[in-house]
Amino acid sequence: MVPHSSSPSGEKRLLCTAWARSSYQDSTVSSNTRGMNYASTSSFVSRSTIVRRLYRRYFRTCNDACRVRISEATPVKIFHLRRQPTSDHSGKTEMESMIRTMKHVHRFLVLAMVLLCGSYLKAQHTKEPVDFVSPNIGGIGQLLTATIPYVQYPHGMARLAPVTTPGITDRYLADKIYGFPAGAAMLMASVGDKSVHPEDYASDFDHDFETSTPYYYAADLQSWNITAELTAIRQAAFYRFTFPATDHAHLVLSMKDHAELNVIGNNAVEGSEKIVGPVGELSGNAGETREYFYAEFSRPFASYSTWQGSDLASVAKRSGDDLGFVTDTNTKSGEKIEVRIGISYISMEQAHRNLQREIPGWNFDQVKADTRSVWNKALGAVDVQGGSEKQRTIFYTALYRSLGRMTDITEDGKYFSGYDHAVHNAEGHDFYIDDGLWDTYRSLHPLQMLLDANQQQDMIRSYLRMYEQSGWLPSFPSVAGDQEVMIGHHAASLIADAYAKGYRDFDLNLAYAAMRKNATEATMLPWRRGPLTSLDKTYFEKGFFPALAKDEAETEPQVTGERRQAVSVTLENAYDDWCVAQLAKALGKQSDEAYFTRLAHNYQVVFNRDIGFMAPKSADGQWVADFDPKLGGGQGARAYFTEVDSWIYTFNVQHDVAGLIQLMGGRDSFNKKLDQLFVEQYGTSKFHFLDQFPDATGLVGLYAQGNEPSFHIPYLYDFSGQPWKTQRRVRQLMDIWYGDGPLGIPGDDDGGATSSWYVLSALGFYPVCPGSPEYEIGSPIFAKSVIRLGNGKTFNVIANHVSDRNKYIQSAQLNGKTLKKAWFEHADISNGGTLILEMTDKPNLEWGSAPEDAPPSMSNPSE
């Protein structure tokens, strides 16, 4: 017996379901009632009884104002039919009378169901991929950075989100909106007194009065009783503000450093501002990059003022720091004022052209609808069936976040490069910037490669153009130049992965020259770019990047506050060197192939067999004394590792898992160590551990789902004969550390990197080693996933009987053939294909477990 306090929405859903099942055909007591059998009548009565009871239960929970009760008399009479017909005074049987009554009541029930359930059923049948996206997922960071609910085109230049209270890094908890992006400026609306301080225009807001989607954002600016709306296209933004009745309505543009501002006539403003690296210092870049904007207003200015510092006056042109522009006009209640803004990295004139091309008129709703359509098409590249509403929300939000970067900055067939500070012809290939390869090479770029390989090849072409223009292959390219951030030369991975998967529409010889130069001439120091140092030479000569010995003072002036990160530098560059070796092999450069393959084995040099961990060595080749694999290395373990400890980096040999297994003593020892990773505790309080390792969020034992070096580790069981443990762990990580609320991201999303892991894992596979054209199989959460590849083909993943409990693979077929191994090649799906997995609630300890069925590695190459 369900209590009367059951959720009305739940009752409504059940009621709709019961009505749908009690279809009109079932209940149609045919006109030929004399031939009706009683079994059929009994069946209908049973279903109708369910409907009647659900009606009564549902309406009992509704408010008195909307309470409807079904007559007790008629249903009792209907549902207690006599088996033996008797005649009434008109000569008709009681059964016939009851049948007529039943038909009338059923028509009433159908009508009531339509009215009651129509909106619910319509929503269920018309929900499109973009409707599942919830941009506020992750708006509260686990410890560090929260996500931003961007409105933009996929890979678009115009990336819009409310600018919230400075200093509140958990954006979802911010109390005020300070403004909205307007290219180089910040745009805000207010009423009341004018000010030269942007914070005076800030407004309270409430997420309960907010709409956030990939294509549209709206919020009530509650301090001013203004509704703000925005949408975006590739290189332009469109705002709409609805004002109250006031004599002093304001639209405000504010700018910070090295800015220019110019008022044009009575309805436009243009300006620009110098750009610096958004993440880190720019590498060897003496030139200047500027962002330009051109803003048009739907209503001419009644009056305006501009400011510089504290000087507020009716001056049309300003330049310098702390600039602003403010209008002052009267508005009627509900009056709308719109602002269209074109942006450019080329010039203010180009910003104006971009605006005219992309938003030629004042039709806000049309631009909003167009951007919605673009997102539906982009997200529709993956169609998932099954799973829960929550899982689809997490999935499509993660896919949306995976399609934001890199950024296409091609404008009318041209682009500005911050690598030589010149404007270039794009020559038919778009130019992309805004990447962080340490984060994105692992899963974001491989996912994008699946969905649009041509676009990925243009991204590689962009990297090669940056190399030609600057002399180095960047790792964290921004519009203003490469940023000195993180470690590794992971452009080698991006290029090698495309080549291995058959995508080669770029200059391969130029790509190899760029990869080789970075590998042999660029420093490996963390958060540095430039030529080799004495520390780099140790890597080439002795096979490891040297750490400081215990109590040794720093001797290399190029080392930053990020310290040496010596073991991580060795491991990640060994992987990059393997990537270079793959292209050397493809080009027939045998001596280079041998040289870089030798360097790819450098991971073995930093494995300490005595303790069973990757460990630091000082320049003399000795192990650093008193090394603690769990807590050694200071803040973030940065003396030896990158943001996490040796428990995670010991498994960071993506290119040679087979070799790592041998190094650890074989499969049993490897699996025991890998098992322990997921249950090992902190060696101190959790508080102190996270204080030392704030990037290591999303913990399961010492495994950290919130940081990229962990991403491939759950899939390593596929290499060690226990793929069922991969299936269990991947499901656990998706279930625990990804959600549909503000805390729904396990750590920094890093431009979609953390989200892309979820997308691939939810589909059921993951690339452990980009540069090698294999995908390791995990455990999908959807009954069917249709992946539309960039070439027009589709790859289907079908998981029969999948459920929360049915996470284990009993058997598999790929393209109609039995699949006994827990991996497949890109070539198996690149022209379309189907992977069928039979899922159960018990692990199959045999499937994919044979040594010969392990995925290939450097020490165990495929035939």
Tab-separated table of C-alpha atoms in Angstrom, residues 58 68 77 104 125 127 184 191 306 326 366 376 391 416 451 516 539 600 612 632 645 686 789 817:
chain	number	residue	atom	x	y	z
A	58	TYR	CA	-3.244	11.256	-7.203
A	68	VAL	CA	-11.215	16.243	-8.441
A	77	LYS	CA	-21.359	-0.274	-10.472
A	104	HIS	CA	-18.763	6.752	-21.713
A	125	HIS	CA	8.852	12.631	-26.358
A	127	LYS	CA	13.333	16.398	-25.207
A	184	ALA	CA	37.420	43.283	-24.224
A	191	VAL	CA	19.216	51.880	-12.527
A	306	THR	CA	32.817	57.961	-20.036
A	326	VAL	CA	27.635	54.586	-19.085
A	366	GLN	CA	16.117	34.035	-34.016
A	376	ASN	CA	21.489	20.134	-30.975
A	391	GLN	CA	22.829	9.936	-16.400
A	416	PHE	CA	45.632	36.966	-36.088
A	451	LEU	CA	33.407	13.003	-33.796
A	516	ARG	CA	61.862	16.376	-32.965
A	539	TYR	CA	67.810	13.043	-19.059
A	600	ALA	CA	60.934	5.858	-24.274
A	612	GLY	CA	58.063	-0.921	-5.828
A	632	GLY	CA	57.209	13.001	-0.195
A	645	ASP	CA	52.114	11.399	-5.585
A	686	LYS	CA	42.362	13.409	4.996
A	789	LEU	CA	31.639	9.713	-36.909
A	817	LYS	CA	32.324	-11.547	-34.923
